[in-house]
XYZ file of C-alpha atoms in Angstrom:
688
model
C -19.807 -20.928 -17.221
C -19.705 -21.600 -13.601
C -21.518 -23.223 -10.819
C -22.122 -19.642 -9.428
C -23.373 -18.121 -13.148
C -25.211 -21.444 -13.374
C -27.568 -20.562 -9.938
C -27.715 -17.178 -10.579
C -29.350 -18.135 -14.504
C -31.643 -21.201 -12.476
C -32.459 -18.594 -10.611
C -33.609 -16.015 -12.249
C -35.172 -18.387 -14.618
C -37.375 -20.139 -11.861
C -37.629 -17.223 -9.573
C -41.463 -15.971 -11.372
C -43.992 -17.755 -13.778
C -44.604 -16.052 -17.199
C -48.104 -13.949 -17.508
C -49.270 -16.717 -19.620
C -48.471 -18.782 -16.620
C -50.051 -16.761 -14.123
C -53.264 -16.545 -16.453
C -54.065 -19.947 -17.571
C -53.489 -21.186 -13.343
C -55.718 -18.326 -12.526
C -58.067 -19.255 -15.588
C -58.001 -23.064 -13.826
C -58.456 -21.586 -10.341
C -61.319 -19.861 -11.538
C -62.768 -22.775 -13.037
C -62.458 -24.896 -9.885
C -64.281 -22.317 -7.998
C -67.044 -22.285 -10.319
C -67.479 -26.291 -9.372
C -67.242 -24.910 -6.051
C -69.506 -22.310 -6.006
C -72.108 -24.724 -7.855
C -71.443 -27.248 -4.203
C -71.598 -24.406 -2.277
C -75.168 -23.137 -3.230
C -76.205 -27.064 -3.004
C -75.455 -27.506 -0.032
C -76.744 -23.571 1.514
C -79.979 -24.445 -0.460
C -80.383 -28.656 2.192
C -79.275 -26.691 4.804
C -81.949 -24.158 4.311
C -84.717 -26.220 3.119
C -84.229 -29.253 4.236
C -82.281 -28.766 7.721
C -83.892 -25.863 8.981
C -80.715 -24.292 9.064
C -80.226 -19.760 9.473
C -78.326 -18.651 6.007
C -75.791 -17.631 7.875
C -75.686 -20.938 9.671
C -76.229 -22.762 6.098
C -73.594 -20.377 4.806
C -71.046 -21.487 7.842
C -71.994 -25.322 6.830
C -72.005 -24.828 2.884
C -68.368 -23.407 3.396
C -67.052 -26.257 4.592
C -68.291 -28.917 2.318
C -67.055 -26.490 -0.671
C -63.428 -26.341 0.966
C -62.723 -29.788 1.069
C -63.976 -29.580 -2.763
C -62.213 -27.140 -3.680
C -58.805 -28.214 -2.501
C -58.649 -31.739 -4.088
C -59.342 -29.994 -7.845
C -56.683 -26.734 -7.106
C -53.952 -29.514 -5.388
C -54.491 -31.285 -7.819
C -55.138 -29.424 -10.962
C -54.616 -25.965 -10.315
C -51.010 -25.710 -9.290
C -48.186 -27.953 -11.188
C -46.812 -30.725 -9.338
C -43.766 -29.256 -8.613
C -44.799 -26.672 -6.538
C -46.834 -28.734 -3.890
C -43.720 -29.499 -2.121
C -45.092 -29.612 1.605
C -47.501 -32.337 2.611
C -51.159 -32.039 1.519
C -52.821 -32.491 5.542
C -50.933 -28.786 6.015
C -52.208 -27.373 2.783
C -55.731 -28.919 3.393
C -55.422 -26.996 6.830
C -53.903 -23.934 5.423
C -56.456 -23.695 2.351
C -59.204 -24.200 5.481
C -58.329 -21.522 7.497
C -57.759 -19.271 3.985
C -61.362 -20.044 3.309
C -63.346 -19.603 6.851
C -60.951 -16.349 7.772
C -62.741 -15.492 3.973
C -66.337 -16.629 5.467
C -65.898 -13.895 8.068
C -65.581 -11.721 6.083
C -68.261 -12.542 3.848
C -71.061 -13.138 6.381
C -71.138 -9.210 6.589
C -71.963 -9.069 3.162
C -74.372 -11.718 2.519
C -76.254 -10.709 5.652
C -76.544 -7.046 3.529
C -77.103 -8.306 0.382
C -79.799 -10.275 2.162
C -81.518 -8.224 5.160
C -81.177 -4.624 3.643
C -81.301 -5.040 -0.051
C -83.732 -7.597 -0.171
C -81.752 -10.138 -2.683
C -82.094 -13.767 -2.231
C -80.071 -16.065 0.314
C -78.512 -17.947 -2.475
C -77.290 -14.863 -4.913
C -76.432 -12.715 -1.771
C -73.650 -15.996 -1.066
C -72.679 -16.031 -4.610
C -72.007 -12.665 -5.070
C -69.759 -12.608 -2.015
C -67.747 -15.645 -3.418
C -67.233 -14.094 -6.448
C -66.420 -10.753 -4.383
C -63.227 -12.415 -2.683
C -62.293 -15.080 -5.390
C -59.342 -13.139 -6.733
C -58.254 -12.307 -3.090
C -57.900 -15.674 -2.789
C -56.303 -16.741 -5.684
C -53.251 -14.530 -3.925
C -53.336 -15.940 -0.961
C -53.308 -19.639 -2.220
C -50.539 -18.748 -4.653
C -48.102 -16.940 -2.562
C -49.001 -18.344 0.753
C -50.003 -22.222 0.125
C -48.330 -23.446 -3.097
C -45.170 -21.404 -3.082
C -43.591 -22.281 -0.019
C -41.414 -24.820 -2.415
C -39.725 -21.629 -3.940
C -38.737 -20.680 -0.793
C -37.306 -23.783 0.227
C -35.789 -23.532 -3.859
C -34.156 -20.517 -3.474
C -32.720 -21.417 0.390
C -30.881 -24.643 -1.548
C -29.679 -22.403 -3.825
C -28.576 -19.988 -1.276
C -26.688 -22.894 0.225
C -25.311 -23.892 -3.266
C -23.647 -20.270 -3.170
C -21.889 -20.634 0.556
C -20.133 -23.590 -1.049
C -19.327 -21.161 -4.238
C -17.428 -17.916 -3.153
C -17.732 -19.213 1.121
C -19.378 -18.629 4.035
C -17.835 -14.864 4.315
C -18.275 -13.604 0.825
C -21.832 -15.236 0.846
C -22.816 -13.356 3.517
C -21.637 -10.457 2.213
C -23.465 -11.007 -1.031
C -26.648 -12.295 0.238
C -27.041 -8.823 3.108
C -28.747 -9.112 6.011
C -31.875 -9.544 5.296
C -31.120 -12.586 3.299
C -28.535 -14.005 6.283
C -32.223 -13.605 8.337
C -33.715 -16.378 7.206
C -30.526 -18.661 8.726
C -31.135 -17.020 12.286
C -33.542 -19.031 13.932
C -31.822 -20.883 16.906
C -30.907 -24.904 16.983
C -31.860 -25.463 20.939
C -34.279 -26.227 22.503
C -34.964 -29.686 20.983
C -36.966 -31.092 23.441
C -39.007 -34.319 23.015
C -42.652 -34.194 21.868
C -43.115 -35.478 25.116
C -41.670 -32.781 27.536
C -42.972 -30.297 24.731
C -46.773 -31.430 25.048
C -46.090 -31.309 28.715
C -45.286 -27.623 28.084
C -48.009 -26.939 26.474
C -50.088 -28.163 28.732
C -48.403 -26.126 31.261
C -49.690 -22.898 29.506
C -53.237 -23.894 28.138
C -54.538 -25.542 31.321
C -54.098 -21.925 33.678
C -54.982 -20.058 29.880
C -58.294 -22.320 30.508
C -58.632 -21.940 34.040
C -58.211 -18.440 34.167
C -60.977 -18.354 31.363
C -63.424 -20.038 32.184
C -64.181 -19.884 36.593
C -66.407 -18.043 37.662
C -67.707 -16.799 33.648
C -70.563 -16.168 34.632
C -70.946 -15.504 38.178
C -71.325 -11.471 37.513
C -73.948 -9.824 35.054
C -72.967 -7.926 32.044
C -71.419 -4.915 32.375
C -73.067 -2.137 29.938
C -70.467 -2.147 27.275
C -70.973 -6.256 26.880
C -75.038 -5.569 26.896
C -74.330 -3.686 23.725
C -72.293 -5.542 22.000
C -74.454 -8.784 22.703
C -77.238 -7.193 21.926
C -76.167 -5.748 18.719
C -75.800 -9.925 18.164
C -78.678 -10.836 18.858
C -80.563 -8.660 16.615
C -78.043 -9.340 14.087
C -79.665 -12.679 14.780
C -82.716 -11.790 14.894
C -83.802 -11.927 18.098
C -87.327 -10.559 18.853
C -87.350 -9.010 22.477
C -83.303 -7.898 22.271
C -83.687 -6.399 18.647
C -85.940 -3.360 20.495
C -83.342 -1.935 22.767
C -80.150 -2.776 20.671
C -80.179 -1.664 17.347
C -77.135 -3.483 14.741
C -75.223 -0.670 13.720
C -73.778 2.357 16.891
C -70.869 2.760 17.271
C -68.171 -0.119 16.582
C -67.893 -2.307 13.118
C -69.490 -5.624 13.487
C -67.147 -8.742 12.866
C -66.955 -9.594 16.590
C -70.512 -9.534 16.868
C -71.707 -10.891 13.279
C -69.461 -14.008 15.258
C -71.661 -14.014 18.111
C -74.761 -13.711 15.784
C -73.479 -17.024 14.394
C -74.124 -18.791 18.300
C -76.582 -16.828 18.437
C -78.723 -18.734 16.110
C -78.650 -21.857 18.856
C -80.288 -19.526 21.187
C -79.386 -15.802 22.583
C -77.429 -16.687 25.917
C -74.663 -14.463 27.870
C -72.607 -16.910 28.406
C -71.833 -18.239 24.947
C -70.646 -14.982 23.958
C -68.329 -14.327 27.041
C -67.312 -18.126 25.713
C -66.129 -16.997 22.193
C -64.562 -14.099 24.028
C -62.761 -16.466 25.774
C -61.652 -18.568 22.820
C -60.315 -15.868 21.371
C -57.831 -15.236 24.537
C -56.721 -18.299 24.618
C -55.924 -18.043 20.331
C -53.667 -15.195 21.708
C -51.846 -16.709 24.058
C -51.278 -19.146 20.722
C -50.239 -16.957 18.761
C -47.409 -14.877 21.181
C -45.920 -18.133 21.476
C -45.819 -18.965 17.712
C -44.443 -14.809 17.564
C -42.566 -15.231 20.650
C -40.829 -18.601 18.644
C -40.537 -16.426 15.428
C -38.223 -13.517 16.821
C -36.086 -15.371 19.647
C -36.435 -19.116 19.882
C -38.814 -21.742 20.897
C -37.820 -21.053 24.904
C -38.495 -17.193 24.711
C -41.760 -18.375 23.121
C -43.415 -20.707 25.703
C -42.382 -18.422 28.919
C -44.167 -15.294 26.904
C -47.666 -17.908 25.936
C -47.385 -18.554 30.242
C -46.695 -14.759 30.792
C -50.023 -13.824 29.042
C -52.269 -16.845 29.864
C -51.790 -15.585 33.596
C -51.476 -11.924 32.692
C -54.244 -10.056 34.938
C -54.923 -7.068 32.084
C -55.374 -10.108 29.825
C -57.399 -12.731 31.611
C -59.795 -9.904 32.923
C -60.300 -8.180 29.394
C -60.626 -11.670 27.613
C -63.044 -12.684 30.205
C -65.759 -10.186 29.036
C -67.841 -9.791 25.725
C -65.988 -7.184 24.778
C -64.378 -5.552 21.004
C -61.152 -5.546 22.369
C -59.948 -8.966 23.255
C -60.854 -10.220 19.929
C -59.027 -6.863 18.488
C -55.942 -7.880 19.816
C -55.687 -11.377 18.915
C -56.401 -10.103 15.171
C -53.729 -7.301 15.786
C -50.941 -10.034 16.875
C -51.319 -12.106 14.353
C -50.469 -9.315 12.287
C -47.907 -8.727 14.145
C -46.851 -11.850 12.964
C -46.932 -11.467 9.585
C -44.729 -8.815 10.206
C -42.524 -10.379 12.111
C -42.465 -12.947 8.911
C -41.516 -10.151 6.945
C -38.975 -8.669 8.706
C -37.395 -12.130 8.714
C -37.632 -12.986 4.703
C -38.618 -10.152 2.948
C -41.781 -11.684 1.442
C -44.539 -9.803 -0.181
C -46.321 -12.317 1.207
C -46.292 -11.753 4.487
C -46.827 -8.266 3.838
C -49.882 -9.269 2.233
C -51.047 -11.237 5.167
C -50.264 -8.880 7.435
C -52.433 -6.056 5.595
C -55.626 -8.810 5.441
C -55.426 -9.090 9.956
C -54.474 -5.329 10.526
C -58.170 -4.876 8.531
C -59.639 -7.938 10.574
C -58.393 -5.696 13.382
C -60.004 -2.439 11.914
C -63.410 -4.242 10.903
C -63.580 -5.075 15.096
C -62.687 -2.282 16.550
C -61.846 1.443 14.693
C -59.776 2.436 17.361
C -57.039 -0.362 16.157
C -56.726 1.920 12.868
C -54.026 3.600 14.888
C -52.047 0.590 14.353
C -51.197 1.614 10.734
C -48.682 4.451 12.788
C -46.771 1.371 14.514
C -46.335 -0.350 10.935
C -44.945 2.909 9.503
C -42.804 3.904 12.895
C -41.357 0.308 12.247
C -40.173 0.950 8.875
C -39.226 4.702 9.820
C -37.245 3.052 12.406
C -35.312 0.107 10.452
C -34.212 0.781 7.024
C -32.696 -2.528 6.499
C -36.052 -3.755 6.673
C -36.646 -2.669 2.536
C -40.576 -2.592 1.234
C -41.016 -2.307 -2.456
C -43.675 0.353 -3.599
C -45.620 -2.187 -5.642
C -45.876 -4.643 -2.453
C -46.862 -1.412 -0.041
C -49.503 -0.144 -2.954
C -51.157 -3.733 -2.538
C -51.126 -4.251 1.620
C -52.925 -0.866 1.573
C -55.208 -1.784 -0.984
C -56.177 -5.169 1.031
C -56.322 -3.384 4.030
C -59.682 -0.886 2.656
C -60.930 -4.256 0.481
C -61.210 -6.172 3.985
C -62.089 -2.607 5.864
C -64.772 -2.191 3.284
C -67.747 -3.977 3.953
C -68.328 -2.275 7.230
C -68.715 1.884 5.565
C -70.356 -0.404 2.991
C -72.880 -1.685 5.139
C -73.661 1.435 7.123
C -74.476 3.409 3.047
C -76.246 0.645 2.287
C -78.047 0.491 5.142
C -79.238 4.161 5.458
C -76.974 4.695 8.648
C -74.005 6.428 7.538
C -76.288 10.052 9.270
C -75.462 7.942 12.765
C -71.794 7.327 12.105
C -71.376 10.528 11.396
C -72.856 11.898 14.812
C -70.295 9.595 16.399
C -67.683 10.799 15.037
C -68.652 13.833 16.261
C -69.788 13.102 19.351
C -65.827 11.424 19.953
C -64.494 13.870 18.585
C -66.120 16.637 20.936
C -67.439 14.584 24.445
C -65.487 15.162 27.400
C -62.690 13.204 28.926
C -63.440 10.726 31.478
C -60.211 10.290 33.062
C -57.006 12.556 33.464
C -53.850 11.883 32.754
C -53.088 9.412 35.063
C -55.398 6.693 34.691
C -52.915 4.715 32.932
C -50.003 4.688 34.448
C -51.886 4.088 37.726
C -54.418 1.063 36.536
C -53.040 -0.409 33.832
C -49.045 -1.367 34.724
C -50.406 -3.427 37.966
C -53.023 -4.828 35.899
C -49.910 -6.422 33.415
C -47.970 -6.895 36.297
C -44.907 -5.161 37.951
C -42.809 -8.431 37.238
C -43.115 -8.319 33.623
C -42.771 -4.835 33.512
C -39.475 -5.456 35.459
C -38.696 -8.700 33.499
C -39.243 -6.950 30.364
C -36.898 -3.439 30.726
C -34.058 -5.261 32.517
C -33.441 -7.692 29.109
C -33.653 -4.500 27.059
C -31.275 -2.583 29.151
C -29.296 -5.950 30.054
C -29.132 -7.556 26.954
C -28.507 -4.282 24.896
C -25.406 -5.154 22.491
C -27.936 -7.136 21.108
C -31.499 -5.050 20.740
C -31.786 -4.757 16.989
C -34.951 -4.780 14.208
C -37.131 -7.522 16.669
C -37.019 -5.105 19.940
C -37.748 -2.049 18.032
C -40.989 -3.649 16.010
C -42.414 -4.931 19.647
C -41.785 -1.469 21.236
C -43.163 0.979 18.330
C -46.160 -1.683 18.307
C -46.531 -0.441 22.098
C -45.823 3.151 21.595
C -48.425 4.204 19.641
C -50.933 2.554 21.349
C -49.779 3.842 24.575
C -49.445 7.726 23.347
C -52.410 7.835 21.147
C -54.854 7.039 24.088
C -52.572 9.065 27.077
C -53.016 12.550 24.597
C -57.017 11.099 24.115
C -59.529 13.374 26.154
C -60.988 9.427 26.346
C -59.789 6.416 28.344
C -60.657 3.012 29.297
C -59.413 0.391 30.783
C -58.853 -2.439 28.589
C -57.660 0.544 25.466
C -54.071 -0.460 25.922
C -54.588 -4.141 25.888
C -52.353 -4.734 22.417
C -49.370 -3.982 24.246
C -50.030 -6.933 26.058
C -48.827 -9.429 24.182
C -45.397 -7.626 23.027
C -44.388 -7.013 26.530
C -44.862 -10.923 27.510
C -42.580 -11.649 24.135
C -40.136 -9.030 25.619
C -40.390 -10.839 29.358
C -39.917 -13.616 27.654
C -37.167 -12.794 25.928
C -35.135 -11.590 29.345
C -36.221 -14.399 31.158
C -34.768 -16.948 28.673
C -31.620 -14.998 28.162
C -30.708 -13.506 31.204
C -29.610 -16.138 32.816
C -26.669 -17.320 30.366
C -25.577 -13.666 30.641
C -25.620 -12.651 34.187
C -25.015 -16.260 35.179
C -22.442 -17.638 32.490
C -20.094 -18.491 35.139
C -22.229 -21.345 36.885
C -22.917 -25.070 35.110
C -25.851 -25.189 32.317
C -28.007 -26.602 34.979
C -27.579 -24.774 37.075
C -28.348 -21.824 35.059
C -31.076 -23.390 33.489
C -32.271 -23.983 37.698
C -32.005 -20.015 37.885
C -34.012 -19.618 34.996
C -37.374 -22.931 36.008
C -37.268 -20.868 39.153
C -37.389 -17.497 38.000
C -40.305 -17.983 35.601
C -42.162 -20.031 37.948
C -42.141 -16.803 40.701
C -43.331 -14.561 37.412
C -46.050 -17.140 36.819
C -46.983 -17.398 40.090
C -47.516 -13.811 40.980
C -49.297 -12.869 37.216
C -52.033 -15.680 38.090
C -52.552 -15.224 42.141
C -53.143 -11.448 40.461
C -55.480 -13.036 38.818
C -57.227 -15.539 40.280
C -58.159 -13.104 43.040
C -59.388 -9.963 39.833
C -61.725 -13.522 38.585
C -63.030 -14.556 42.272
C -66.767 -13.388 42.479
C -65.736 -12.003 45.920
C -63.301 -9.152 44.171
C -65.573 -9.245 41.156
C -67.811 -7.405 42.842
C -66.292 -4.849 44.300
C -64.729 -3.305 41.175
C -66.500 -0.594 39.637
C -64.144 0.568 36.456
C -65.582 0.200 33.367
C -64.033 -2.645 31.532
C -62.257 -3.822 34.396
C -65.427 -7.004 35.020
C -69.239 -7.197 35.423
C -71.261 -4.602 37.260
C -73.281 -6.241 40.438
C -76.417 -6.432 41.055
C -76.879 -5.901 37.161
C -78.327 -8.959 35.778
C -80.165 -9.873 39.488
C -82.160 -6.059 39.707
C -82.391 -6.992 36.062
C -84.096 -10.493 36.428
C -86.023 -8.788 38.591
C -87.962 -6.013 37.339
C -88.481 -8.820 33.997
C -90.635 -10.761 36.729
C -92.280 -7.790 38.695
C -92.833 -5.128 36.745
C -95.381 -4.447 34.462
C -95.253 -4.926 31.013
C -95.265 -1.594 28.984
C -93.450 0.193 32.150
C -90.528 2.600 31.263
C -87.462 2.867 33.931
C -84.864 5.990 34.308
C -81.592 5.923 35.825
C -79.123 7.561 35.938
C -77.225 6.944 32.936
C -77.270 4.735 29.398
C -74.978 2.050 31.679
C -77.165 0.475 33.954
C -80.132 1.720 30.990
C -78.131 -0.720 28.568
C -77.666 -3.558 31.086
C -81.768 -3.390 33.079
C -82.950 -3.425 29.024
C -80.821 -6.861 28.051
C -82.036 -8.660 31.448
C -84.562 -6.492 31.663
C -87.258 -6.040 28.878
C -88.205 -3.073 29.639
C -87.485 0.457 27.810
C -84.809 2.479 30.248
C -83.837 6.013 29.725
C -80.410 7.581 30.765
C -81.001 10.809 33.054
C -77.550 12.136 32.253
C -77.759 11.282 28.376
C -77.407 15.135 26.808
C -79.829 16.914 24.413
C -76.603 18.151 22.932
C -75.843 15.649 20.028
C -71.991 16.716 20.016
C -71.606 15.497 24.202
C -73.896 12.106 23.399
C -73.067 9.126 21.852
C -76.652 9.235 18.604
C -77.789 6.072 19.481
C -78.924 6.651 22.916
C -82.163 9.339 23.148
C -81.874 12.092 25.567
C -84.534 13.321 28.126
C -85.276 16.894 27.400
C -87.844 17.056 30.719
C -87.106 14.793 33.155
C -89.759 16.519 35.241
C -92.394 17.218 32.593
C -92.501 13.230 31.897
C -92.682 12.071 35.764
C -95.503 14.360 36.348
C -97.795 12.657 33.117
C -96.757 9.058 34.210
C -94.629 8.581 31.130
C -91.957 7.171 33.493
C -93.266 4.894 36.636
C -89.864 3.790 37.907
C -86.344 5.551 39.240
C -83.283 3.528 39.406
C -79.736 4.521 41.377
C -76.692 3.030 41.137
C -73.447 2.873 42.880
C -71.731 2.485 39.643
C -73.483 5.619 37.415
C -73.152 7.555 40.866
C -69.667 7.080 41.558
C -69.556 7.952 38.371
C -72.108 11.429 37.527
C -72.154 12.379 40.915
C -74.619 15.741 40.288
C -77.197 13.227 37.922
C -76.959 11.135 41.198
C -78.456 14.003 43.218
C -80.872 14.731 40.446
C -82.289 11.307 40.470
C -82.722 11.058 44.283
C -84.221 14.378 44.208
C -86.631 13.322 41.169
C -87.101 10.303 43.747
C -88.506 12.556 46.736
C -90.372 15.072 45.068
C -92.665 12.887 42.653
C -93.291 10.097 46.049
C -90.585 7.876 45.477
C -90.705 4.078 47.668
C -88.481 1.579 47.733
C -89.788 -1.662 45.264
C -86.467 -3.497 44.967
C -82.639 -3.400 46.542
C -79.235 -5.206 44.954
C -76.883 -5.367 47.811
C -73.177 -6.608 48.007
C -70.867 -7.291 50.856
C -67.820 -5.688 51.572
C -65.305 -6.042 54.296
C -64.537 -3.012 55.845
C -61.767 -1.746 57.357
C -62.360 -3.117 60.734
C -62.638 -6.187 58.962
C -65.995 -6.260 59.690
C -68.439 -7.444 56.217
C -71.970 -4.958 55.807
C -74.189 -5.473 53.025
C -73.880 -2.543 50.797
C -76.736 -1.628 48.468
C -75.401 -0.565 44.446
C -78.226 -0.934 42.806
C -82.028 0.817 44.617
C -85.348 0.749 42.167
C -88.125 3.759 43.142
C -91.385 3.074 42.577
C -92.607 6.880 42.077
C -96.400 8.687 41.193
C -97.231 12.003 40.374
């Protein structure tokens, strides 16, 4: 038998475990998991009974303890010694990330079983552990303790190269397997230099997302999502105004509710959003490094760290920042699958796409990006069983949300919300995105990305197709869709930053090949510095309170004067008073800060034209004449979007003897350079 035949035989023998071995491995995993159930339950009971923690906070603590217990036993007994190729700290870190990722799924399950179905929290916790046990085994088996098999395959590939020759080997294994050896061997920087570059990226990412973070109060969407989190946490005040089940899934709100166990605060919600934003910068680096090398990844991360679009949105308590974090992780796994053809990478992409949809249901359209990529790149093969299992994983991850709605009896609200989304009027024209989003992403980013695609077109391949399809699907969908939001296209930011990073990393070598190496490096550094400086300057202007206070675009920041008006209402208006604002946006803000029931005049009585959670005022004249509403609130934010209802509210203020009792102002600079105070919120006291 030749060496080639021997290597092929060994690969067939060791390529997969037998059914019996896999069965016993899962049995051992189950036994270890059973002991972990005991540890987890005991720690949870002690955390709740002795320490007085909320049961969801206790679930988090118990998970950390049982994770350490399970890892030691799993690493020592479940998987064979030959499979433990990587060092223990790295496996432990992966196992910890795995268990905490599933904790994000288990939290809503424990809450639904305990709060909605009335089970004891200990039983709910065990049920959630059992529900994810099989999937945890599959991920651990394929991603944590199976790496040595990939190493063995690479070793056999090297043997194959020596036996049949480099050219014959490349012809034999095909482009999919050769992708494993396509990673560049350049950028061998010292650890000190790498730490310096990491600090240069992390510092502006943190500063731009944290400076003046609480200078402005919530906008309407922030108040809604933070209010949902407060309701999940059991806050007695905000739960009156913000029901748990509204328009979107509850992954981010559930995570925030755990933080709210230690006190409800707008700043804490924004800090969590900023953490997701910084995490996305790190994932962008990993993805850029995976596709184009360390240098391109670092440039891409720097551009995203200072990009105004990503900075602005990730400073707010919105779903889009966490959604883009999960979607970028999914894109990372998809890129790894294209390189390695390992089914586990496809399963990881499906799981994180599920988390993306569990954060915001609009992101389900990213499945179209996955389909379009596979359709346009036939060289990246997908096995039918792997595709089917990926679909099952996606459904299982998303399933907790519809089940929680079903068990809570809120399915009617979900149906009404769907009808409202389908039939609501357009809020912006077709020029909204072309005029608003490119300046926020940065023209320098777009020009660099486009220039790289053109000047480096000969090297364009599946990598560029992957990034472009990830951008194309949401761009086309939301351009056609009648409802448009400033933050809806945030998923485009990481791929565009990576394409720009690729261009700034590689173009100096191609355009200036005649220059010396050091001079090409200087050109590259200068280009990156200029691009980052332009983006950082624009971001700094946006996050400064003076500039942020002049923005009236939904999703672009807080609403000036809203927090202050709400705080005045809480301190000066009697308990039990009710207010009427122009629309539900200002009503949400005033209810968060003011603790007074506030209605929206513009809420339509037609259920097809309103969010089902908002209560319409069918006859405003009647409730004002009867004295059911004692205060009217005019605000420039709502007036700029709904001139008809703003004029109607002022008519009611005049008709019912409106008297101005409070105003909020902002200072703006006129065209002549004069600073004037402009009223943005006016509160009228009315009487029949």
